[in-house]
mmCIF file of the C-alpha atoms, coordinates in Angstrom:
data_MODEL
# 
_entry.id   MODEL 
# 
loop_
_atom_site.group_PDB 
_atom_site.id 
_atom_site.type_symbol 
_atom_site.label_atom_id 
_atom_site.label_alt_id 
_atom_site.label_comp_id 
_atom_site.label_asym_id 
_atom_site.label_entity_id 
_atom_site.label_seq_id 
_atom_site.pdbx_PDB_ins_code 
_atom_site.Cartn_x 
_atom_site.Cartn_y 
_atom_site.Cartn_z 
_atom_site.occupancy 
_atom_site.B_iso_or_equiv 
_atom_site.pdbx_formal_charge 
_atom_site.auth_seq_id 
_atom_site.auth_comp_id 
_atom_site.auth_asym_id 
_atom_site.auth_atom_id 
_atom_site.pdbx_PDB_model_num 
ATOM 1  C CA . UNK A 1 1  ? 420.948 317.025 339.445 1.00 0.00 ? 1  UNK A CA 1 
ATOM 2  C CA . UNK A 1 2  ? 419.342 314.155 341.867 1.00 0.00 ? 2  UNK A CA 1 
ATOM 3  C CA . UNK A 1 3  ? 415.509 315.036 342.274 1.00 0.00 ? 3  UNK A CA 1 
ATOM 4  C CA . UNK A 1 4  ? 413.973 315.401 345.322 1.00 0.00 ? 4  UNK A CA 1 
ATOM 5  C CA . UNK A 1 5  ? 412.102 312.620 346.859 1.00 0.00 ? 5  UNK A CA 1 
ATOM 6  C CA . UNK A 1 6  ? 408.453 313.155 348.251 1.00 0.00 ? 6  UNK A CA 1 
ATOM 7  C CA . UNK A 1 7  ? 408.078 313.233 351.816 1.00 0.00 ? 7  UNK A CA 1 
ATOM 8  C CA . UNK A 1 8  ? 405.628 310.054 352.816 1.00 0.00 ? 8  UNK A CA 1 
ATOM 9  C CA . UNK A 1 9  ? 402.746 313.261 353.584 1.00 0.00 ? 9  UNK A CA 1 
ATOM 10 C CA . UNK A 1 10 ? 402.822 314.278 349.957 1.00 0.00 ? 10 UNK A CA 1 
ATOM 11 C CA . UNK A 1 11 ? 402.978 311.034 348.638 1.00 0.00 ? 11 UNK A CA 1 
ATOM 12 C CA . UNK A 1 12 ? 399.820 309.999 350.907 1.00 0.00 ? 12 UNK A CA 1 
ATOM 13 C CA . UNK A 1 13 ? 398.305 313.229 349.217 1.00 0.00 ? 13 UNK A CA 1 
ATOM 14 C CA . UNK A 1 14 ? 398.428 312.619 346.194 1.00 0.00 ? 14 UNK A CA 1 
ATOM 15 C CA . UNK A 1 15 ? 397.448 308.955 346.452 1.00 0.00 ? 15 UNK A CA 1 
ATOM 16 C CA . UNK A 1 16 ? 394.249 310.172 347.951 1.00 0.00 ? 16 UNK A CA 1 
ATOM 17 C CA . UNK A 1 17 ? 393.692 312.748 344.893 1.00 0.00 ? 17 UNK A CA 1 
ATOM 18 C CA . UNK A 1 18 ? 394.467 310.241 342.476 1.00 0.00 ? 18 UNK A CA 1 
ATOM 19 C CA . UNK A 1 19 ? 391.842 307.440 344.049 1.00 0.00 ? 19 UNK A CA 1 
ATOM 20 C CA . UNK A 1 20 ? 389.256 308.521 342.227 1.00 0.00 ? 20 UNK A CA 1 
ATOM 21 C CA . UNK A 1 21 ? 386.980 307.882 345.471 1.00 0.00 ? 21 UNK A CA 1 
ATOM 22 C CA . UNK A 1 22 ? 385.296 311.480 346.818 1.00 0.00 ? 22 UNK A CA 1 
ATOM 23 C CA . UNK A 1 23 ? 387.419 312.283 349.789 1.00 0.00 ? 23 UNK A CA 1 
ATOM 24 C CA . UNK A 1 24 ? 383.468 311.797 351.977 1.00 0.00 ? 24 UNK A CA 1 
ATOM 25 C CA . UNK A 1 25 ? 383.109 308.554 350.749 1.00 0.00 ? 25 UNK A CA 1 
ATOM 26 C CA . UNK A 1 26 ? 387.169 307.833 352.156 1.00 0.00 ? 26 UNK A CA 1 
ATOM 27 C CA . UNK A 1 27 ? 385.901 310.125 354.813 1.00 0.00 ? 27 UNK A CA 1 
ATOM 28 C CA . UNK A 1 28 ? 383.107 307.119 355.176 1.00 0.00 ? 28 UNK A CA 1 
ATOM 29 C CA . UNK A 1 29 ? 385.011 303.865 354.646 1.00 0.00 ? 29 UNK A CA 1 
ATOM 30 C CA . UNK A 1 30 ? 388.011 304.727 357.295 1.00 0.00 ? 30 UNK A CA 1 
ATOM 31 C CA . UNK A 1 31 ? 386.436 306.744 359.574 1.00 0.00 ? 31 UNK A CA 1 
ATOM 32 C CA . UNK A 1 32 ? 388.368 309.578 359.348 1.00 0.00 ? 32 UNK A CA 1 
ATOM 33 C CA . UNK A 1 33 ? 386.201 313.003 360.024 1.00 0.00 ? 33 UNK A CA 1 
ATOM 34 C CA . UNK A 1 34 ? 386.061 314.948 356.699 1.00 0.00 ? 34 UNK A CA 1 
ATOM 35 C CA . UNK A 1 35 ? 387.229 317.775 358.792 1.00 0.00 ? 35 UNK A CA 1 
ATOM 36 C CA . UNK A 1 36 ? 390.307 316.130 359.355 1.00 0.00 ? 36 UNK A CA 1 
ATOM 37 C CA . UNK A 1 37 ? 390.719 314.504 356.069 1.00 0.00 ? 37 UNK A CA 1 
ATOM 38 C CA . UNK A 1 38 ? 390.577 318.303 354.591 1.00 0.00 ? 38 UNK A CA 1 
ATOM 39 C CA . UNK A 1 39 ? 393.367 319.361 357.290 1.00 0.00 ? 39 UNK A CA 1 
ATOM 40 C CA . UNK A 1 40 ? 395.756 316.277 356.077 1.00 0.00 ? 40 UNK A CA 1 
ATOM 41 C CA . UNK A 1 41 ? 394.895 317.253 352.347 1.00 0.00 ? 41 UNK A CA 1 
ATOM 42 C CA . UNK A 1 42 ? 395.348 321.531 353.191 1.00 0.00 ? 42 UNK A CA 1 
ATOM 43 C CA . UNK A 1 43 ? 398.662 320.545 355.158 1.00 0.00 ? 43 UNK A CA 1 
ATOM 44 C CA . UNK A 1 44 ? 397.126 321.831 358.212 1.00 0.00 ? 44 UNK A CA 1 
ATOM 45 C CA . UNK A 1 45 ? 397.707 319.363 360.162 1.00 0.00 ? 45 UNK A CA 1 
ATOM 46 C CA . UNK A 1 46 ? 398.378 315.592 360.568 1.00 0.00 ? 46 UNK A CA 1 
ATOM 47 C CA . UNK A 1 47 ? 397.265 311.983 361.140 1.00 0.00 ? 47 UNK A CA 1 
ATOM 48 C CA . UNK A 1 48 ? 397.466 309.449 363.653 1.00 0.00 ? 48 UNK A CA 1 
ATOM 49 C CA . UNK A 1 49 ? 399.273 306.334 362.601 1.00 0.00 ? 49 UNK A CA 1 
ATOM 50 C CA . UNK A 1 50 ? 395.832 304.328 362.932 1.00 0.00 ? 50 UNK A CA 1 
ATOM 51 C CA . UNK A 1 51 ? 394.502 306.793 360.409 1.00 0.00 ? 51 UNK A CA 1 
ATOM 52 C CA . UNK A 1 52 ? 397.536 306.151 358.204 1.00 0.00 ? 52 UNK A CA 1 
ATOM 53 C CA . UNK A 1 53 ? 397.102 302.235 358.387 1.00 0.00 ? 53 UNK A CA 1 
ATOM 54 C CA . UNK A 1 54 ? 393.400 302.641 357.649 1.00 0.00 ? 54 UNK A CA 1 
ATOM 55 C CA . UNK A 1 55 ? 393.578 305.178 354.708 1.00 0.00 ? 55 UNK A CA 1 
ATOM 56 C CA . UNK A 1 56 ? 396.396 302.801 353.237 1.00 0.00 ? 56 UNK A CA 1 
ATOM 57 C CA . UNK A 1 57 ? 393.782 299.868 354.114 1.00 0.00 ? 57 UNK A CA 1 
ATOM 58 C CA . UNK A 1 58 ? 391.298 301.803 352.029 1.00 0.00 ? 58 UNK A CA 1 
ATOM 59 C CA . UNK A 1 59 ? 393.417 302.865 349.255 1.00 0.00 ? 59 UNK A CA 1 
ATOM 60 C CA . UNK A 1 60 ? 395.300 299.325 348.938 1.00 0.00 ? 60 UNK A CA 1 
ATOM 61 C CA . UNK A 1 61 ? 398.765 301.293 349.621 1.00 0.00 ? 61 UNK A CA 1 
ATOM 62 C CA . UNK A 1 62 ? 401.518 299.476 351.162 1.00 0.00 ? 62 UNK A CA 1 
ATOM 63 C CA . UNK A 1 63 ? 405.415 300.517 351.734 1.00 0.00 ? 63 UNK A CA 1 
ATOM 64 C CA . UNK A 1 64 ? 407.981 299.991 350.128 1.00 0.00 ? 64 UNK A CA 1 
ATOM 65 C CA . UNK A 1 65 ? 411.623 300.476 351.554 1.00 0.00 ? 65 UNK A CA 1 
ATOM 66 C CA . UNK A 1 66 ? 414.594 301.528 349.058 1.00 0.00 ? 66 UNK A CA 1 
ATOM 67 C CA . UNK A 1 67 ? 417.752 299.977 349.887 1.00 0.00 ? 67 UNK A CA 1 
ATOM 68 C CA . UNK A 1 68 ? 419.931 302.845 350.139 1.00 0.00 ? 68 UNK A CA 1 
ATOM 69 C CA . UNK A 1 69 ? 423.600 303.175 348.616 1.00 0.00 ? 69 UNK A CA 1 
ATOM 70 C CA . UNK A 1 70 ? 426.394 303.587 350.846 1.00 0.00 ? 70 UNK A CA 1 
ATOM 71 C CA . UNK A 1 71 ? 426.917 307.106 351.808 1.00 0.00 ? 71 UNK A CA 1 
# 
């Protein structure tokens, strides 16, 4: 049975909770309110793409694209 892949949210998620960094001192270095940060982290709501880009900035993340079999 094929596992399912993480959605780019929860993988963002648990980057954050595996940094090691307090999610106020994140909070600090991108700029992002805590209160916001919290929603992201609570799914209870979501980010802009220029908080995306600057929490990957922060926590050295880039993308990687899978090349996909055909279907």
């Amino acid at each position: 049975m094929a596992r399912k892949q993480k959605s780019f949210s929860e993988q963002l998620r648990q980057a954050i909770q595996q940094d090691g960094r307090s999610r106020y001192r994140i909070s600090l270095n991108t700029g992002i309110s805590q209160g916001q940060l919290s929603r992201f982290m609570h799914s209870k709501g979501g980010l802009s793409l220029r908080s995306i880009d600057r929490l990957c900035s922060c926590l050295e993340l880039t993308i990687a694209v899978r090349e996909q079999k055909d279907r």
